[in-house]
Amino acid sequence: MHDELTAPATLAPPATLAPPDPASAVVVKRAAGPGGQTWVGSPSAIRVGAEIFLAYRLRDPGRRGYAVEVARSADGVHFQTLLAVTKEKMRCESLERPALVRTAGGTWRLYLSCATFGTKHWRVELIEASAPDGLDPAASRVVLPGDDARAVKDPVVLWRSGLWHLWASVHPLDDPGHTDRMTTGYATSSDGVAWTWHGTALSPRPGEWDARGVRVAAVRLTEDGVTAYYDGRATAAQNCEERTGAAVGPEPGMLTAVGACPVAESA
């Protein structure tokens, strides 16, 4: 069972990049039940005014990723659930990491990772609304379709310097027995809907703890460059127990892993 924990709002500059401190963490949302592969996680958090909004995935072994919830908090610890988007409403086999953003014009956007029935393919769909509790799955549209060769999911979306930036995990589908392999791709958009890919931002490192796959999970853009946390694993068997690494780079599409060891992992 995995509970969702609070995390740093931002990353430190590359020279002083510090991992999360589990000793100071507080549980803000508990998993729905006990047992392995039952969890709530893959969070996306934003601050709007004095409030913090959180989107996260719910999973259990029987249903896989069965819902994404959006919640609101005044203190970052106690959250009120605003809505739940189920996999049935999204017409998909499973849901994974969401991304929650708010545009400068006040539009709320929820990007959802959706598994295509009976395949290893994933796509990303977008729901928009004027308020977070008004996000309606019936109005969703595909914004990152992937294709026969690639599954695309787990987006991280940020606005900076007049442009939307996106990092997403990209899974090759050429070998049906090894579709858990992943890199992190980077894309940009002027409107957050139509995206242009710019290649791979972060790749696995052969022989290292992240040799099987890397998935960027949090990014901070500054004038000095880019810092990020990412999920990684060495083998397919570690798919449900990935570890956390740190990466830095001079540009959003050029990230390099820092150090030879993860900065955090589950106990």
mmCIF file of C-alpha atoms in Angstrom:
data_model
loop_
_atom_site.group_PDB
_atom_site.id
_atom_site.type_symbol
_atom_site.label_atom_id
_atom_site.label_comp_id
_atom_site.label_asym_id
_atom_site.label_seq_id
_atom_site.Cartn_x
_atom_site.Cartn_y
_atom_site.Cartn_z
ATOM 1 C CA MET A 1 0.000 0.000 0.000
ATOM 2 C CA HIS A 2 1.278 3.461 -0.850
ATOM 3 C CA ASP A 3 0.004 6.710 0.663
ATOM 4 C CA GLU A 4 0.530 10.037 -1.036
ATOM 5 C CA LEU A 5 2.960 12.258 0.887
ATOM 6 C CA THR A 6 3.659 15.951 0.813
ATOM 7 C CA ALA A 7 6.675 16.985 -1.249
ATOM 8 C CA PRO A 8 8.859 20.062 -1.749
ATOM 9 C CA ALA A 9 7.098 22.814 -3.692
ATOM 10 C CA THR A 10 10.273 23.521 -5.664
ATOM 11 C CA LEU A 11 13.693 22.068 -6.204
ATOM 12 C CA ALA A 12 16.890 23.712 -5.051
ATOM 13 C CA PRO A 13 19.434 25.021 -7.584
ATOM 14 C CA PRO A 14 21.611 22.256 -9.100
ATOM 15 C CA ALA A 15 24.550 22.938 -6.785
ATOM 16 C CA THR A 16 22.455 22.266 -3.681
ATOM 17 C CA LEU A 17 19.847 19.827 -5.002
ATOM 18 C CA ALA A 18 18.401 18.120 -1.930
ATOM 19 C CA PRO A 19 16.185 15.019 -1.828
ATOM 20 C CA PRO A 20 12.860 14.900 0.049
ATOM 21 C CA ASP A 21 13.102 14.159 3.766
ATOM 22 C CA PRO A 22 10.698 11.313 4.688
ATOM 23 C CA ALA A 23 11.095 12.157 8.380
ATOM 24 C CA SER A 24 9.330 15.477 7.833
ATOM 25 C CA ALA A 25 6.634 14.159 5.468
ATOM 26 C CA VAL A 26 2.918 14.175 6.311
ATOM 27 C CA VAL A 27 0.299 11.880 4.773
ATOM 28 C CA VAL A 28 -2.316 13.963 2.961
ATOM 29 C CA LYS A 29 -4.294 11.199 1.224
ATOM 30 C CA ARG A 30 -4.426 7.531 2.225
ATOM 31 C CA ALA A 31 -4.833 4.588 -0.100
ATOM 32 C CA ALA A 32 -8.312 3.066 -0.242
ATOM 33 C CA GLY A 33 -7.167 -0.252 1.224
ATOM 34 C CA PRO A 34 -4.253 -2.452 2.336
ATOM 35 C CA GLY A 35 -2.103 -4.753 0.250
ATOM 36 C CA GLY A 36 0.446 -4.564 -2.495
ATOM 37 C CA GLN A 37 -0.217 -2.470 -5.611
ATOM 38 C CA THR A 38 -2.939 -0.506 -3.830
ATOM 39 C CA TRP A 39 -2.063 3.143 -3.698
ATOM 40 C CA VAL A 40 -2.869 6.794 -4.252
ATOM 41 C CA GLY A 41 -0.126 8.754 -5.942
ATOM 42 C CA SER A 42 1.393 10.246 -9.099
ATOM 43 C CA PRO A 43 0.408 13.738 -7.897
ATOM 44 C CA SER A 44 0.260 17.027 -9.756
ATOM 45 C CA ALA A 45 0.026 20.095 -7.502
ATOM 46 C CA ILE A 46 -0.444 23.811 -8.196
ATOM 47 C CA ARG A 47 -0.966 26.874 -6.013
ATOM 48 C CA VAL A 48 -3.724 29.303 -6.958
ATOM 49 C CA GLY A 49 -3.963 32.294 -4.629
ATOM 50 C CA ALA A 50 -3.844 31.005 -1.064
ATOM 51 C CA GLU A 51 -5.019 27.496 -1.988
ATOM 52 C CA ILE A 52 -3.261 24.351 -3.209
ATOM 53 C CA PHE A 53 -4.928 22.047 -5.725
ATOM 54 C CA LEU A 54 -3.910 18.427 -6.174
ATOM 55 C CA ALA A 55 -4.686 15.826 -8.834
ATOM 56 C CA TYR A 56 -3.718 12.209 -8.163
ATOM 57 C CA ARG A 57 -4.310 8.642 -9.315
ATOM 58 C CA LEU A 58 -6.129 5.851 -7.427
ATOM 59 C CA ARG A 59 -5.130 2.234 -8.040
ATOM 60 C CA ASP A 60 -5.755 -1.312 -6.843
ATOM 61 C CA PRO A 61 -4.671 -4.708 -8.253
ATOM 62 C CA GLY A 62 -8.059 -5.606 -9.682
ATOM 63 C CA ARG A 63 -8.920 -2.345 -11.401
ATOM 64 C CA ARG A 64 -5.431 -0.896 -11.994
ATOM 65 C CA GLY A 65 -5.732 2.892 -12.257
ATOM 66 C CA TYR A 66 -9.451 3.269 -11.703
ATOM 67 C CA ALA A 67 -9.819 7.003 -11.055
ATOM 68 C CA VAL A 68 -8.163 10.416 -10.855
ATOM 69 C CA GLU A 69 -9.311 12.808 -8.161
ATOM 70 C CA VAL A 70 -8.907 16.575 -7.885
ATOM 71 C CA ALA A 71 -8.783 18.095 -4.409
ATOM 72 C CA ARG A 72 -8.377 21.510 -2.761
ATOM 73 C CA SER A 73 -6.558 22.586 0.407
ATOM 74 C CA ALA A 74 -5.983 25.803 2.329
ATOM 75 C CA ASP A 75 -2.895 24.478 4.115
ATOM 76 C CA GLY A 76 -1.423 21.817 1.816
ATOM 77 C CA VAL A 77 -2.192 19.039 4.303
ATOM 78 C CA HIS A 78 -5.975 18.772 4.662
ATOM 79 C CA PHE A 79 -7.639 18.249 1.264
ATOM 80 C CA GLN A 80 -11.271 18.356 0.180
ATOM 81 C CA THR A 81 -12.080 16.174 -2.839
ATOM 82 C CA LEU A 82 -13.742 18.211 -5.590
ATOM 83 C CA LEU A 83 -14.379 15.521 -8.184
ATOM 84 C CA ALA A 84 -13.377 12.061 -9.368
ATOM 85 C CA VAL A 85 -12.826 11.089 -13.000
ATOM 86 C CA THR A 86 -13.156 7.315 -13.474
ATOM 87 C CA LYS A 87 -11.639 5.148 -16.182
ATOM 88 C CA GLU A 88 -15.170 4.254 -17.293
ATOM 89 C CA LYS A 89 -15.948 7.925 -17.932
ATOM 90 C CA MET A 90 -12.719 8.251 -19.903
ATOM 91 C CA ARG A 91 -13.429 5.081 -21.904
ATOM 92 C CA CYS A 92 -10.049 3.583 -21.112
ATOM 93 C CA GLU A 93 -8.595 0.484 -19.461
ATOM 94 C CA SER A 94 -6.561 2.365 -16.835
ATOM 95 C CA LEU A 95 -5.574 5.863 -15.746
ATOM 96 C CA GLU A 96 -2.081 6.951 -14.730
ATOM 97 C CA ARG A 97 -0.381 10.217 -13.814
ATOM 98 C CA PRO A 98 -2.494 13.367 -14.402
ATOM 99 C CA ALA A 99 -1.302 16.951 -14.835
ATOM 100 C CA LEU A 100 -3.338 19.844 -13.438
ATOM 101 C CA VAL A 101 -2.731 23.415 -14.624
ATOM 102 C CA ARG A 102 -4.525 26.775 -14.745
ATOM 103 C CA THR A 103 -4.035 29.174 -17.632
ATOM 104 C CA ALA A 104 -3.450 32.912 -17.270
ATOM 105 C CA GLY A 105 -7.031 33.404 -18.448
ATOM 106 C CA GLY A 106 -8.414 31.289 -15.610
ATOM 107 C CA THR A 107 -9.150 28.065 -17.517
ATOM 108 C CA TRP A 108 -8.484 24.859 -15.601
ATOM 109 C CA ARG A 109 -6.933 21.986 -17.496
ATOM 110 C CA LEU A 110 -6.630 18.342 -16.499
ATOM 111 C CA TYR A 111 -4.380 16.183 -18.673
ATOM 112 C CA LEU A 112 -5.135 12.467 -18.240
ATOM 113 C CA SER A 113 -3.045 9.399 -19.129
ATOM 114 C CA CYS A 114 -5.424 6.851 -20.685
ATOM 115 C CA ALA A 115 -4.716 3.207 -21.589
ATOM 116 C CA THR A 116 -6.245 1.987 -24.843
ATOM 117 C CA PHE A 117 -8.308 -1.181 -24.325
ATOM 118 C CA GLY A 118 -6.619 -4.475 -25.128
ATOM 119 C CA THR A 119 -3.253 -2.953 -26.069
ATOM 120 C CA LYS A 120 -0.049 -1.585 -24.548
ATOM 121 C CA HIS A 121 -0.836 1.820 -26.054
ATOM 122 C CA TRP A 122 -1.375 4.989 -23.990
ATOM 123 C CA ARG A 123 -2.619 8.424 -24.956
ATOM 124 C CA VAL A 124 -3.090 11.744 -23.162
ATOM 125 C CA GLU A 125 -6.488 13.450 -23.142
ATOM 126 C CA LEU A 126 -7.397 16.970 -21.987
ATOM 127 C CA ILE A 127 -10.419 18.276 -20.085
ATOM 128 C CA GLU A 128 -11.000 22.024 -19.650
ATOM 129 C CA ALA A 129 -13.365 24.002 -17.392
ATOM 130 C CA SER A 130 -13.782 27.410 -15.780
ATOM 131 C CA ALA A 131 -13.519 25.845 -12.298
ATOM 132 C CA PRO A 132 -11.765 22.701 -11.018
ATOM 133 C CA ASP A 133 -15.007 21.080 -9.902
ATOM 134 C CA GLY A 134 -16.468 21.551 -13.386
ATOM 135 C CA LEU A 135 -14.018 19.307 -15.273
ATOM 136 C CA ASP A 136 -16.301 17.060 -17.350
ATOM 137 C CA PRO A 137 -14.939 13.844 -18.945
ATOM 138 C CA ALA A 138 -17.624 14.064 -21.621
ATOM 139 C CA ALA A 139 -15.782 17.088 -23.049
ATOM 140 C CA SER A 140 -12.338 15.444 -23.211
ATOM 141 C CA ARG A 141 -10.183 15.440 -26.328
ATOM 142 C CA VAL A 142 -6.962 13.670 -27.278
ATOM 143 C CA VAL A 143 -3.924 15.976 -27.316
ATOM 144 C CA LEU A 144 -1.068 13.430 -27.296
ATOM 145 C CA PRO A 145 -2.265 10.434 -29.326
ATOM 146 C CA GLY A 146 0.931 8.425 -29.494
ATOM 147 C CA ASP A 147 0.972 5.969 -32.411
ATOM 148 C CA ASP A 148 1.573 2.328 -33.321
ATOM 149 C CA ALA A 149 5.229 2.646 -32.314
ATOM 150 C CA ARG A 150 4.938 4.745 -29.127
ATOM 151 C CA ALA A 151 2.760 4.960 -26.047
ATOM 152 C CA VAL A 152 2.690 8.420 -24.405
ATOM 153 C CA LYS A 153 1.612 9.144 -20.820
ATOM 154 C CA ASP A 154 2.460 10.737 -17.435
ATOM 155 C CA PRO A 155 2.696 14.394 -18.543
ATOM 156 C CA VAL A 156 4.301 17.225 -16.581
ATOM 157 C CA VAL A 157 3.071 20.594 -17.892
ATOM 158 C CA LEU A 158 4.435 24.075 -17.100
ATOM 159 C CA TRP A 159 3.997 27.605 -18.477
ATOM 160 C CA ARG A 160 7.045 29.825 -18.809
ATOM 161 C CA SER A 161 8.161 32.726 -20.999
ATOM 162 C CA GLY A 162 5.085 32.685 -23.228
ATOM 163 C CA LEU A 163 5.214 28.958 -23.935
ATOM 164 C CA TRP A 164 3.787 25.719 -22.573
ATOM 165 C CA HIS A 165 6.398 23.056 -21.803
ATOM 166 C CA LEU A 166 5.623 19.336 -21.468
ATOM 167 C CA TRP A 167 7.607 16.283 -20.424
ATOM 168 C CA ALA A 168 6.015 12.843 -20.870
ATOM 169 C CA SER A 169 7.093 9.223 -20.632
ATOM 170 C CA VAL A 170 7.427 7.559 -24.016
ATOM 171 C CA HIS A 171 7.229 3.745 -24.248
ATOM 172 C CA PRO A 172 8.371 1.879 -27.385
ATOM 173 C CA LEU A 173 5.836 -0.692 -28.598
ATOM 174 C CA ASP A 174 8.096 -2.628 -30.974
ATOM 175 C CA ASP A 175 8.468 -5.540 -28.533
ATOM 176 C CA PRO A 176 5.178 -6.505 -26.802
ATOM 177 C CA GLY A 177 7.078 -8.153 -23.944
ATOM 178 C CA HIS A 178 9.120 -5.081 -23.092
ATOM 179 C CA THR A 179 6.767 -2.106 -23.328
ATOM 180 C CA ASP A 180 7.662 -1.015 -19.793
ATOM 181 C CA ARG A 181 10.875 0.532 -21.177
ATOM 182 C CA MET A 182 10.655 4.315 -21.196
ATOM 183 C CA THR A 183 12.375 7.587 -21.941
ATOM 184 C CA THR A 184 11.160 11.123 -21.235
ATOM 185 C CA GLY A 185 10.222 13.187 -24.266
ATOM 186 C CA TYR A 186 9.972 16.982 -24.365
ATOM 187 C CA ALA A 187 7.384 19.062 -26.264
ATOM 188 C CA THR A 188 6.230 22.681 -26.466
ATOM 189 C CA SER A 189 2.988 24.409 -27.361
ATOM 190 C CA SER A 190 1.682 27.950 -27.773
ATOM 191 C CA ASP A 191 -1.799 26.983 -26.560
ATOM 192 C CA GLY A 192 -1.291 23.830 -24.440
ATOM 193 C CA VAL A 193 -3.385 21.803 -26.896
ATOM 194 C CA ALA A 194 -1.347 21.324 -30.085
ATOM 195 C CA TRP A 195 2.138 20.072 -29.180
ATOM 196 C CA THR A 196 5.427 19.912 -31.062
ATOM 197 C CA TRP A 197 7.899 17.235 -29.975
ATOM 198 C CA HIS A 198 11.582 18.122 -29.638
ATOM 199 C CA GLY A 199 13.036 14.685 -28.990
ATOM 200 C CA THR A 200 14.216 12.940 -25.830
ATOM 201 C CA ALA A 201 14.936 15.053 -22.745
ATOM 202 C CA LEU A 202 16.144 12.248 -20.446
ATOM 203 C CA SER A 203 17.298 8.718 -21.287
ATOM 204 C CA PRO A 204 18.080 5.572 -19.255
ATOM 205 C CA ARG A 205 21.726 4.936 -18.372
ATOM 206 C CA PRO A 206 23.027 1.451 -19.290
ATOM 207 C CA GLY A 207 24.342 -0.421 -16.268
ATOM 208 C CA GLU A 208 22.903 2.041 -13.759
ATOM 209 C CA TRP A 209 19.933 1.867 -11.350
ATOM 210 C CA ASP A 210 17.770 3.621 -13.991
ATOM 211 C CA ALA A 211 18.828 1.474 -16.970
ATOM 212 C CA ARG A 212 15.314 0.219 -17.793
ATOM 213 C CA GLY A 213 13.451 3.514 -17.869
ATOM 214 C CA VAL A 214 13.234 7.134 -16.730
ATOM 215 C CA ARG A 215 10.112 9.274 -16.264
ATOM 216 C CA VAL A 216 10.326 12.940 -15.271
ATOM 217 C CA ALA A 217 7.840 13.654 -12.464
ATOM 218 C CA ALA A 218 8.582 17.239 -11.347
ATOM 219 C CA VAL A 219 10.389 20.134 -13.035
ATOM 220 C CA ARG A 220 11.563 23.582 -12.042
ATOM 221 C CA LEU A 221 12.602 26.109 -14.693
ATOM 222 C CA THR A 222 14.875 28.986 -13.663
ATOM 223 C CA GLU A 223 17.179 31.459 -15.379
ATOM 224 C CA ASP A 224 20.074 29.199 -14.348
ATOM 225 C CA GLY A 225 18.670 26.115 -16.062
ATOM 226 C CA VAL A 226 16.415 23.169 -15.287
ATOM 227 C CA THR A 227 16.193 20.870 -12.271
ATOM 228 C CA ALA A 228 13.957 17.801 -12.103
ATOM 229 C CA TYR A 229 13.038 14.701 -10.165
ATOM 230 C CA TYR A 230 12.370 11.525 -12.118
ATOM 231 C CA ASP A 231 11.235 7.930 -11.562
ATOM 232 C CA GLY A 232 13.621 5.193 -12.621
ATOM 233 C CA ARG A 233 14.140 1.447 -12.571
ATOM 234 C CA ALA A 234 16.797 -1.049 -13.568
ATOM 235 C CA THR A 235 14.525 -3.973 -14.465
ATOM 236 C CA ALA A 236 10.968 -4.719 -15.543
ATOM 237 C CA ALA A 237 10.366 -6.364 -12.145
ATOM 238 C CA GLN A 238 10.817 -2.969 -10.456
ATOM 239 C CA ASN A 239 7.862 -1.476 -12.312
ATOM 240 C CA CYS A 240 5.773 -1.050 -9.145
ATOM 241 C CA GLU A 241 8.660 -0.023 -6.881
ATOM 242 C CA GLU A 242 10.476 2.651 -8.833
ATOM 243 C CA ARG A 243 13.049 4.897 -7.211
ATOM 244 C CA THR A 244 13.543 8.656 -7.464
ATOM 245 C CA GLY A 245 16.486 10.360 -9.112
ATOM 246 C CA ALA A 246 17.522 13.962 -9.760
ATOM 247 C CA ALA A 247 18.468 15.517 -13.088
ATOM 248 C CA VAL A 248 19.692 18.913 -14.269
ATOM 249 C CA GLY A 249 20.202 20.606 -17.600
ATOM 250 C CA PRO A 250 20.838 23.902 -19.386
ATOM 251 C CA GLU A 251 17.564 23.654 -21.339
ATOM 252 C CA PRO A 252 14.159 21.956 -20.849
ATOM 253 C CA GLY A 253 14.919 19.353 -23.506
ATOM 254 C CA MET A 254 18.424 18.519 -22.287
ATOM 255 C CA LEU A 255 18.496 16.766 -18.905
ATOM 256 C CA THR A 256 21.274 14.695 -17.349
ATOM 257 C CA ALA A 257 20.898 12.432 -14.324
ATOM 258 C CA VAL A 258 22.830 13.518 -11.228
ATOM 259 C CA GLY A 259 24.842 10.977 -9.232
ATOM 260 C CA ALA A 260 25.142 7.210 -9.309
ATOM 261 C CA CYS A 261 22.357 6.470 -6.782
ATOM 262 C CA PRO A 262 18.681 7.355 -6.318
ATOM 263 C CA VAL A 263 17.919 10.281 -4.020
ATOM 264 C CA ALA A 264 14.844 8.518 -2.569
ATOM 265 C CA GLU A 265 13.119 5.134 -2.560
ATOM 266 C CA SER A 266 10.320 3.335 -0.738
ATOM 267 C CA ALA A 267 11.132 1.477 2.450
#
